[in-house]
Amino acid sequence: MNLTLKQLRYFEALATHGHFGRAASACAISQPALSLQIKELEESLGIALFERGPREVRLTSFGAEFALRVQEIVQAVDELGDLARASRDRLVGRLRIGVIPTIAPYLLPTLITRLSARNLGLHIRETVTPKLIEELKAGRIDTAIVALPVSEPSFAEVALFTEPFVLVRPDRDAGAPVPDGEALQRMRLLLLEEGHCFRDQALSFCSMPSAVPRDGLDGSSLSTLVQMVGAGMGVTLVPEMALAVETRSAAVSVARFRPPEPERTIGMIWRKTSALAQQLSEIADLVGEAALARRAHRSQDDGKSVVAPPLPSLPDAG
């Protein structure tokens, strides 16, 4: 039996995407070439790995078991490269970093500048937390910036900073009393679609289960939610770091909740077995510094009305 690492990587891509076209695109090869490699892999094993359908493919029972072993093998090979990078005094090469969408547009510009100064190549992956956890487990990324906790036993978690959520509502409501979580239950609350951890955090503040049907809008981005608030559709919550970007072109007002404010903790996660653990800890310090720098230079909400005392200073990264 002659299995190649290339075949295993193609198998993993097809198992992940469940579609030859998408898997081929992810591997940057043609679909016929991918199909041929998968066919040769199955012939070498003497058993089918996939059930082929007209629009998708599914793992056979053996294929599902095989996928678990392949994930371990591919991750181990990838970590050999990590080991080589870690043997140097500093992290060099390419850092594969994942970021959730409610952080990426606001923190990445400052962070990329700081990381680039270290001559470090970057591959940025922006997606929701469940997908980042899956990709980190599989070794497809080195680390991720997410809201904590993720409570994965195999991951190291480093808290970097906390930030509050603020209420965004139509301009006409500027100066009105700021609702608490219970009052928000009776309002038309616009939220991100399911899969975003920020949605769950907002619902938790309102003591509302995510499964309850709501009359509102489930958006794919904070930009959409804020614009819909400006159009009078309802109110929404956004993380403090997003204010300067998202409210500058919308007819909205901003209000801060009375203590205790809803908030989230932002941190970095990586595999405990990663050979890059020490270097990633240093990168975490840079992420914390970038967040501090961004807050220090953030515009003052472009004249939007703000209610409540100033935010507390950002804690040191570590």
mmCIF file of C-alpha atoms in Angstrom:
data_model
loop_
_atom_site.group_PDB
_atom_site.id
_atom_site.type_symbol
_atom_site.label_atom_id
_atom_site.label_comp_id
_atom_site.label_asym_id
_atom_site.label_seq_id
_atom_site.Cartn_x
_atom_site.Cartn_y
_atom_site.Cartn_z
ATOM 1 C CA MET A 1 0.000 0.000 0.000
ATOM 2 C CA ASN A 2 1.507 3.310 -1.097
ATOM 3 C CA LEU A 3 -0.225 6.304 0.484
ATOM 4 C CA THR A 4 1.126 9.808 -0.019
ATOM 5 C CA LEU A 5 0.814 12.887 2.183
ATOM 6 C CA LYS A 6 -0.673 14.724 -0.796
ATOM 7 C CA GLN A 7 -3.454 12.159 -1.044
ATOM 8 C CA LEU A 8 -4.167 12.466 2.664
ATOM 9 C CA ARG A 9 -4.411 16.249 2.421
ATOM 10 C CA TYR A 10 -6.780 15.971 -0.544
ATOM 11 C CA PHE A 11 -8.842 13.414 1.348
ATOM 12 C CA GLU A 12 -9.061 15.741 4.363
ATOM 13 C CA ALA A 13 -10.184 18.621 2.146
ATOM 14 C CA LEU A 14 -12.916 16.528 0.532
ATOM 15 C CA ALA A 15 -14.051 15.201 3.915
ATOM 16 C CA THR A 16 -14.268 18.770 5.197
ATOM 17 C CA HIS A 17 -16.058 20.353 2.220
ATOM 18 C CA GLY A 18 -18.188 17.403 1.101
ATOM 19 C CA HIS A 19 -17.919 18.593 -2.503
ATOM 20 C CA PHE A 20 -15.251 17.871 -5.137
ATOM 21 C CA GLY A 21 -15.333 21.374 -6.593
ATOM 22 C CA ARG A 22 -14.967 23.191 -3.286
ATOM 23 C CA ALA A 23 -12.304 20.772 -2.086
ATOM 24 C CA ALA A 24 -10.328 21.200 -5.310
ATOM 25 C CA SER A 25 -10.550 24.972 -4.973
ATOM 26 C CA ALA A 26 -9.326 24.798 -1.372
ATOM 27 C CA CYS A 27 -6.354 22.676 -2.516
ATOM 28 C CA ALA A 28 -5.660 24.931 -5.528
ATOM 29 C CA ILE A 29 -5.877 22.048 -8.021
ATOM 30 C CA SER A 30 -8.346 21.042 -10.702
ATOM 31 C CA GLN A 31 -11.364 18.928 -9.844
ATOM 32 C CA PRO A 32 -10.314 16.060 -12.159
ATOM 33 C CA ALA A 33 -6.881 15.966 -10.515
ATOM 34 C CA LEU A 34 -8.465 15.786 -7.066
ATOM 35 C CA SER A 35 -10.872 13.065 -8.176
ATOM 36 C CA LEU A 36 -7.989 11.012 -9.572
ATOM 37 C CA GLN A 37 -6.009 11.266 -6.330
ATOM 38 C CA ILE A 38 -9.027 10.220 -4.249
ATOM 39 C CA LYS A 39 -9.694 7.296 -6.605
ATOM 40 C CA GLU A 40 -6.070 6.133 -6.350
ATOM 41 C CA LEU A 41 -6.236 6.431 -2.560
ATOM 42 C CA GLU A 42 -9.360 4.267 -2.415
ATOM 43 C CA GLU A 43 -7.775 1.727 -4.761
ATOM 44 C CA SER A 44 -4.674 1.547 -2.549
ATOM 45 C CA LEU A 45 -6.845 0.940 0.498
ATOM 46 C CA GLY A 46 -9.153 -1.459 -1.314
ATOM 47 C CA ILE A 47 -12.284 0.167 0.146
ATOM 48 C CA ALA A 48 -14.525 3.149 -0.602
ATOM 49 C CA LEU A 49 -14.035 6.257 1.515
ATOM 50 C CA PHE A 50 -16.946 8.306 0.140
ATOM 51 C CA GLU A 51 -20.511 7.839 -1.003
ATOM 52 C CA ARG A 52 -20.867 9.884 -4.194
ATOM 53 C CA GLY A 53 -24.102 11.818 -4.729
ATOM 54 C CA PRO A 54 -25.142 14.142 -7.559
ATOM 55 C CA ARG A 55 -24.408 17.289 -5.515
ATOM 56 C CA GLU A 56 -22.291 16.181 -2.569
ATOM 57 C CA VAL A 57 -20.219 13.365 -1.188
ATOM 58 C CA ARG A 58 -20.431 11.736 2.238
ATOM 59 C CA LEU A 59 -17.932 9.704 4.191
ATOM 60 C CA THR A 60 -18.593 5.996 4.470
ATOM 61 C CA SER A 61 -18.416 4.482 7.954
ATOM 62 C CA PHE A 62 -14.826 3.442 7.240
ATOM 63 C CA GLY A 63 -14.137 6.853 5.728
ATOM 64 C CA ALA A 64 -15.242 8.572 8.952
ATOM 65 C CA GLU A 65 -12.887 6.399 10.998
ATOM 66 C CA PHE A 66 -10.105 6.908 8.457
ATOM 67 C CA ALA A 67 -10.636 10.700 8.649
ATOM 68 C CA LEU A 68 -9.831 10.736 12.359
ATOM 69 C CA ARG A 69 -6.491 9.026 11.762
ATOM 70 C CA VAL A 70 -5.693 11.230 8.773
ATOM 71 C CA GLN A 71 -6.325 14.359 10.858
ATOM 72 C CA GLU A 72 -3.816 13.143 13.434
ATOM 73 C CA ILE A 73 -1.219 12.353 10.748
ATOM 74 C CA VAL A 74 -1.565 15.653 8.878
ATOM 75 C CA GLN A 75 -1.475 17.623 12.127
ATOM 76 C CA ALA A 76 1.667 15.785 13.229
ATOM 77 C CA VAL A 77 3.382 16.570 9.900
ATOM 78 C CA ASP A 78 2.391 20.225 10.158
ATOM 79 C CA GLU A 79 3.772 20.374 13.675
ATOM 80 C CA LEU A 80 7.149 19.178 12.379
ATOM 81 C CA GLY A 81 7.286 22.465 10.485
ATOM 82 C CA ASP A 82 6.265 24.282 13.649
ATOM 83 C CA LEU A 83 9.079 22.538 15.490
ATOM 84 C CA ALA A 84 11.599 23.809 12.946
ATOM 85 C CA ARG A 85 10.272 27.350 13.258
ATOM 86 C CA ALA A 86 10.295 27.119 17.050
ATOM 87 C CA SER A 87 13.932 25.996 17.089
ATOM 88 C CA ARG A 88 14.953 29.493 16.027
ATOM 89 C CA ASP A 89 15.100 32.418 18.441
ATOM 90 C CA ARG A 90 11.960 33.984 17.030
ATOM 91 C CA LEU A 91 8.923 33.036 15.002
ATOM 92 C CA VAL A 92 9.727 33.241 11.302
ATOM 93 C CA GLY A 93 7.948 32.219 8.158
ATOM 94 C CA ARG A 94 4.175 32.430 7.918
ATOM 95 C CA LEU A 95 1.802 32.770 10.855
ATOM 96 C CA ARG A 96 -1.659 31.325 10.181
ATOM 97 C CA ILE A 97 -4.010 33.262 12.386
ATOM 98 C CA GLY A 98 -7.795 33.060 12.660
ATOM 99 C CA VAL A 99 -9.988 35.965 13.793
ATOM 100 C CA ILE A 100 -13.725 36.201 14.428
ATOM 101 C CA PRO A 101 -15.653 38.731 12.265
ATOM 102 C CA THR A 102 -16.590 41.005 15.189
ATOM 103 C CA ILE A 103 -12.885 41.638 15.843
ATOM 104 C CA ALA A 104 -11.123 41.346 12.476
ATOM 105 C CA PRO A 105 -12.077 44.662 10.757
ATOM 106 C CA TYR A 106 -11.285 46.740 13.817
ATOM 107 C CA LEU A 107 -8.129 45.187 15.261
ATOM 108 C CA LEU A 108 -6.348 43.718 12.229
ATOM 109 C CA PRO A 109 -5.102 46.986 10.625
ATOM 110 C CA THR A 110 -3.125 47.870 13.751
ATOM 111 C CA LEU A 111 -2.077 44.295 14.434
ATOM 112 C CA ILE A 112 -0.868 43.605 10.892
ATOM 113 C CA THR A 113 1.360 46.683 11.028
ATOM 114 C CA ARG A 114 2.978 45.444 14.229
ATOM 115 C CA LEU A 115 3.433 41.877 13.005
ATOM 116 C CA SER A 116 4.808 42.996 9.638
ATOM 117 C CA ALA A 117 7.520 44.930 11.458
ATOM 118 C CA ARG A 118 8.813 41.527 12.630
ATOM 119 C CA ASN A 119 9.162 40.339 9.013
ATOM 120 C CA LEU A 120 6.502 37.765 9.687
ATOM 121 C CA GLY A 121 4.358 36.519 6.829
ATOM 122 C CA LEU A 122 0.649 36.316 7.638
ATOM 123 C CA HIS A 123 -2.243 34.174 6.507
ATOM 124 C CA ILE A 124 -5.479 35.588 7.918
ATOM 125 C CA ARG A 125 -8.573 33.428 8.271
ATOM 126 C CA GLU A 126 -11.773 35.289 9.241
ATOM 127 C CA THR A 127 -14.722 33.130 10.270
ATOM 128 C CA VAL A 128 -16.938 32.269 13.239
ATOM 129 C CA THR A 129 -15.637 30.625 16.401
ATOM 130 C CA PRO A 130 -16.889 27.049 15.780
ATOM 131 C CA LYS A 131 -15.057 26.916 12.431
ATOM 132 C CA LEU A 132 -11.889 28.401 13.913
ATOM 133 C CA ILE A 133 -11.934 25.763 16.661
ATOM 134 C CA GLU A 134 -12.321 23.039 14.045
ATOM 135 C CA GLU A 135 -9.471 24.417 11.914
ATOM 136 C CA LEU A 136 -7.201 24.900 14.914
ATOM 137 C CA LYS A 137 -7.770 21.308 16.000
ATOM 138 C CA ALA A 138 -6.964 20.136 12.475
ATOM 139 C CA GLY A 139 -3.761 22.191 12.346
ATOM 140 C CA ARG A 140 -4.939 24.383 9.475
ATOM 141 C CA ILE A 141 -4.252 27.523 11.524
ATOM 142 C CA ASP A 142 -1.663 28.188 14.243
ATOM 143 C CA THR A 143 -3.737 30.361 16.554
ATOM 144 C CA ALA A 144 -7.001 32.297 16.763
ATOM 145 C CA ILE A 145 -8.268 35.525 18.314
ATOM 146 C CA VAL A 146 -11.709 34.858 19.769
ATOM 147 C CA ALA A 147 -14.029 35.680 22.644
ATOM 148 C CA LEU A 148 -13.230 33.571 25.691
ATOM 149 C CA PRO A 149 -13.792 31.063 27.060
ATOM 150 C CA VAL A 150 -13.885 28.351 24.420
ATOM 151 C CA SER A 151 -13.385 25.615 27.042
ATOM 152 C CA GLU A 152 -11.513 23.183 24.808
ATOM 153 C CA PRO A 153 -9.233 20.966 26.963
ATOM 154 C CA SER A 154 -6.652 20.667 24.179
ATOM 155 C CA PHE A 155 -6.263 24.463 23.802
ATOM 156 C CA ALA A 156 -4.264 27.020 25.727
ATOM 157 C CA GLU A 157 -6.259 30.218 26.369
ATOM 158 C CA VAL A 158 -4.673 33.606 27.054
ATOM 159 C CA ALA A 159 -6.996 36.468 28.012
ATOM 160 C CA LEU A 160 -5.858 39.776 26.484
ATOM 161 C CA PHE A 161 -8.467 42.445 27.222
ATOM 162 C CA THR A 162 -12.115 43.034 27.973
ATOM 163 C CA GLU A 163 -14.465 45.377 26.176
ATOM 164 C CA PRO A 164 -18.059 46.400 26.870
ATOM 165 C CA PHE A 165 -21.052 46.210 24.550
ATOM 166 C CA VAL A 166 -22.878 49.430 23.733
ATOM 167 C CA LEU A 167 -26.444 50.088 22.635
ATOM 168 C CA VAL A 168 -26.994 51.492 19.147
ATOM 169 C CA ARG A 169 -30.425 53.009 18.508
ATOM 170 C CA PRO A 170 -31.999 55.528 16.109
ATOM 171 C CA ASP A 171 -31.001 59.176 16.402
ATOM 172 C CA ARG A 172 -34.487 60.084 17.542
ATOM 173 C CA ASP A 173 -33.948 58.079 20.735
ATOM 174 C CA ALA A 174 -30.820 59.975 21.787
ATOM 175 C CA GLY A 175 -31.160 60.998 25.404
ATOM 176 C CA ALA A 176 -33.917 58.504 26.208
ATOM 177 C CA PRO A 177 -33.432 56.283 29.267
ATOM 178 C CA VAL A 178 -31.003 53.440 28.632
ATOM 179 C CA PRO A 179 -32.816 50.088 28.835
ATOM 180 C CA ASP A 180 -31.476 47.239 30.910
ATOM 181 C CA GLY A 181 -31.347 43.637 29.754
ATOM 182 C CA GLU A 182 -34.930 42.943 30.792
ATOM 183 C CA ALA A 183 -36.246 45.999 28.937
ATOM 184 C CA LEU A 184 -34.375 44.944 25.795
ATOM 185 C CA GLN A 185 -36.476 41.771 25.703
ATOM 186 C CA ARG A 186 -39.480 43.931 24.823
ATOM 187 C CA MET A 187 -37.676 45.843 22.080
ATOM 188 C CA ARG A 188 -36.962 44.859 18.481
ATOM 189 C CA LEU A 189 -33.405 43.660 18.969
ATOM 190 C CA LEU A 190 -31.396 43.116 15.792
ATOM 191 C CA LEU A 191 -28.678 40.469 16.090
ATOM 192 C CA LEU A 192 -26.031 38.655 14.107
ATOM 193 C CA GLU A 193 -27.100 35.359 12.582
ATOM 194 C CA GLU A 194 -26.606 32.077 14.410
ATOM 195 C CA GLY A 195 -23.005 30.892 14.632
ATOM 196 C CA HIS A 196 -21.634 34.217 15.869
ATOM 197 C CA CYS A 197 -20.597 34.099 19.521
ATOM 198 C CA PHE A 198 -21.447 37.801 19.837
ATOM 199 C CA ARG A 199 -25.097 36.921 19.177
ATOM 200 C CA ASP A 200 -25.097 34.478 22.089
ATOM 201 C CA GLN A 201 -23.399 37.010 24.358
ATOM 202 C CA ALA A 202 -25.985 39.676 23.532
ATOM 203 C CA LEU A 203 -28.856 37.271 24.153
ATOM 204 C CA SER A 204 -27.280 36.222 27.444
ATOM 205 C CA PHE A 205 -27.310 39.856 28.614
ATOM 206 C CA CYS A 206 -31.019 40.007 27.792
ATOM 207 C CA SER A 207 -31.628 36.582 29.408
ATOM 208 C CA MET A 208 -33.111 35.393 26.113
ATOM 209 C CA PRO A 209 -32.553 31.854 24.732
ATOM 210 C CA SER A 210 -31.203 31.823 21.184
ATOM 211 C CA ALA A 211 -33.802 29.269 20.070
ATOM 212 C CA VAL A 212 -36.764 31.596 20.677
ATOM 213 C CA PRO A 213 -38.153 32.998 17.377
ATOM 214 C CA ARG A 214 -37.840 36.775 17.175
ATOM 215 C CA ASP A 215 -39.363 39.483 15.027
ATOM 216 C CA GLY A 216 -36.322 41.279 13.732
ATOM 217 C CA LEU A 217 -33.266 40.859 11.571
ATOM 218 C CA ASP A 218 -30.450 38.339 11.753
ATOM 219 C CA GLY A 219 -27.571 40.011 9.946
ATOM 220 C CA SER A 220 -24.269 38.661 8.690
ATOM 221 C CA SER A 221 -22.278 41.708 9.816
ATOM 222 C CA LEU A 222 -22.326 44.514 12.363
ATOM 223 C CA SER A 223 -22.387 46.994 9.471
ATOM 224 C CA THR A 224 -25.747 45.641 8.305
ATOM 225 C CA LEU A 225 -27.216 45.764 11.802
ATOM 226 C CA VAL A 226 -26.154 49.370 12.409
ATOM 227 C CA GLN A 227 -27.495 50.536 9.046
ATOM 228 C CA MET A 228 -30.826 48.845 9.765
ATOM 229 C CA VAL A 229 -30.975 50.622 13.124
ATOM 230 C CA GLY A 230 -30.412 53.888 11.278
ATOM 231 C CA ALA A 231 -33.357 52.983 9.038
ATOM 232 C CA GLY A 232 -35.573 52.635 12.111
ATOM 233 C CA MET A 233 -35.899 48.844 12.202
ATOM 234 C CA GLY A 234 -34.905 48.452 15.843
ATOM 235 C CA VAL A 235 -31.885 48.560 18.155
ATOM 236 C CA THR A 236 -28.710 46.499 18.399
ATOM 237 C CA LEU A 237 -25.644 45.883 20.522
ATOM 238 C CA VAL A 238 -22.105 46.254 19.193
ATOM 239 C CA PRO A 239 -18.688 45.764 20.800
ATOM 240 C CA GLU A 240 -17.018 49.015 21.797
ATOM 241 C CA MET A 241 -14.121 48.564 19.349
ATOM 242 C CA ALA A 242 -16.536 48.657 16.392
ATOM 243 C CA LEU A 243 -18.093 52.042 17.181
ATOM 244 C CA ALA A 244 -15.794 54.356 15.251
ATOM 245 C CA VAL A 245 -16.076 52.319 12.057
ATOM 246 C CA GLU A 246 -19.705 51.242 12.108
ATOM 247 C CA THR A 247 -21.509 54.360 13.352
ATOM 248 C CA ARG A 248 -19.779 57.053 11.321
ATOM 249 C CA SER A 249 -22.202 56.878 8.367
ATOM 250 C CA ALA A 250 -25.418 55.855 10.109
ATOM 251 C CA ALA A 251 -28.197 57.982 11.614
ATOM 252 C CA VAL A 252 -27.849 56.411 15.045
ATOM 253 C CA SER A 253 -27.086 57.347 18.622
ATOM 254 C CA VAL A 254 -24.905 55.391 21.025
ATOM 255 C CA ALA A 255 -25.628 54.760 24.689
ATOM 256 C CA ARG A 256 -23.575 52.925 27.257
ATOM 257 C CA PHE A 257 -25.278 50.660 29.736
ATOM 258 C CA ARG A 258 -25.217 51.367 33.434
ATOM 259 C CA PRO A 259 -23.015 49.043 35.504
ATOM 260 C CA PRO A 260 -22.681 46.173 35.383
ATOM 261 C CA GLU A 261 -22.172 46.595 31.662
ATOM 262 C CA PRO A 262 -22.353 43.598 29.348
ATOM 263 C CA GLU A 263 -18.862 42.799 28.139
ATOM 264 C CA ARG A 264 -16.693 40.151 26.567
ATOM 265 C CA THR A 265 -13.147 38.937 27.107
ATOM 266 C CA ILE A 266 -10.953 38.725 24.020
ATOM 267 C CA GLY A 267 -8.034 36.345 23.950
ATOM 268 C CA MET A 268 -5.862 34.023 21.911
ATOM 269 C CA ILE A 269 -6.051 30.251 21.727
ATOM 270 C CA TRP A 270 -3.677 27.636 20.346
ATOM 271 C CA ARG A 271 -3.066 23.914 20.683
ATOM 272 C CA LYS A 272 -1.278 22.971 23.889
ATOM 273 C CA THR A 273 0.847 20.557 21.847
ATOM 274 C CA SER A 274 1.970 23.270 19.423
ATOM 275 C CA ALA A 275 5.735 23.629 19.187
ATOM 276 C CA LEU A 276 5.117 27.357 18.682
ATOM 277 C CA ALA A 277 3.572 27.867 22.134
ATOM 278 C CA GLN A 278 6.347 30.155 23.412
ATOM 279 C CA GLN A 279 6.377 32.250 20.244
ATOM 280 C CA LEU A 280 2.585 32.471 20.205
ATOM 281 C CA SER A 281 2.678 33.781 23.760
ATOM 282 C CA GLU A 282 4.875 36.612 22.464
ATOM 283 C CA ILE A 283 2.421 37.240 19.625
ATOM 284 C CA ALA A 284 -0.359 37.460 22.220
ATOM 285 C CA ASP A 285 1.527 40.346 23.821
ATOM 286 C CA LEU A 286 1.555 42.118 20.451
ATOM 287 C CA VAL A 287 -2.184 41.586 20.064
ATOM 288 C CA GLY A 288 -2.774 43.163 23.463
ATOM 289 C CA GLU A 289 -0.529 46.104 22.559
ATOM 290 C CA ALA A 290 -2.380 46.584 19.271
ATOM 291 C CA ALA A 291 -5.702 46.700 21.126
ATOM 292 C CA LEU A 292 -4.328 49.300 23.542
ATOM 293 C CA ALA A 293 -2.988 51.400 20.673
ATOM 294 C CA ARG A 294 -6.262 51.242 18.812
ATOM 295 C CA ARG A 295 -8.263 52.340 21.834
ATOM 296 C CA ALA A 296 -5.854 55.224 22.457
ATOM 297 C CA HIS A 297 -6.387 56.562 18.916
ATOM 298 C CA ARG A 298 -10.062 55.754 18.542
ATOM 299 C CA SER A 299 -12.210 58.695 17.454
ATOM 300 C CA GLN A 300 -14.823 59.889 19.936
ATOM 301 C CA ASP A 301 -17.798 58.264 18.193
ATOM 302 C CA ASP A 302 -18.017 61.043 15.573
ATOM 303 C CA GLY A 303 -20.315 63.188 17.660
ATOM 304 C CA LYS A 304 -22.816 60.465 18.520
ATOM 305 C CA SER A 305 -24.571 60.861 21.853
ATOM 306 C CA VAL A 306 -23.005 58.806 24.607
ATOM 307 C CA VAL A 307 -24.536 58.089 27.998
ATOM 308 C CA ALA A 308 -22.654 56.709 31.036
ATOM 309 C CA PRO A 309 -19.201 57.165 32.529
ATOM 310 C CA PRO A 310 -15.925 56.631 30.599
ATOM 311 C CA LEU A 311 -14.770 53.093 30.013
ATOM 312 C CA PRO A 312 -12.171 51.635 32.376
ATOM 313 C CA SER A 313 -8.627 51.366 31.093
ATOM 314 C CA LEU A 314 -7.698 48.229 29.183
ATOM 315 C CA PRO A 315 -5.889 45.644 31.323
ATOM 316 C CA ASP A 316 -2.365 44.643 30.414
ATOM 317 C CA ALA A 317 -2.041 41.707 28.030
ATOM 318 C CA GLY A 318 -0.642 38.538 29.435
#
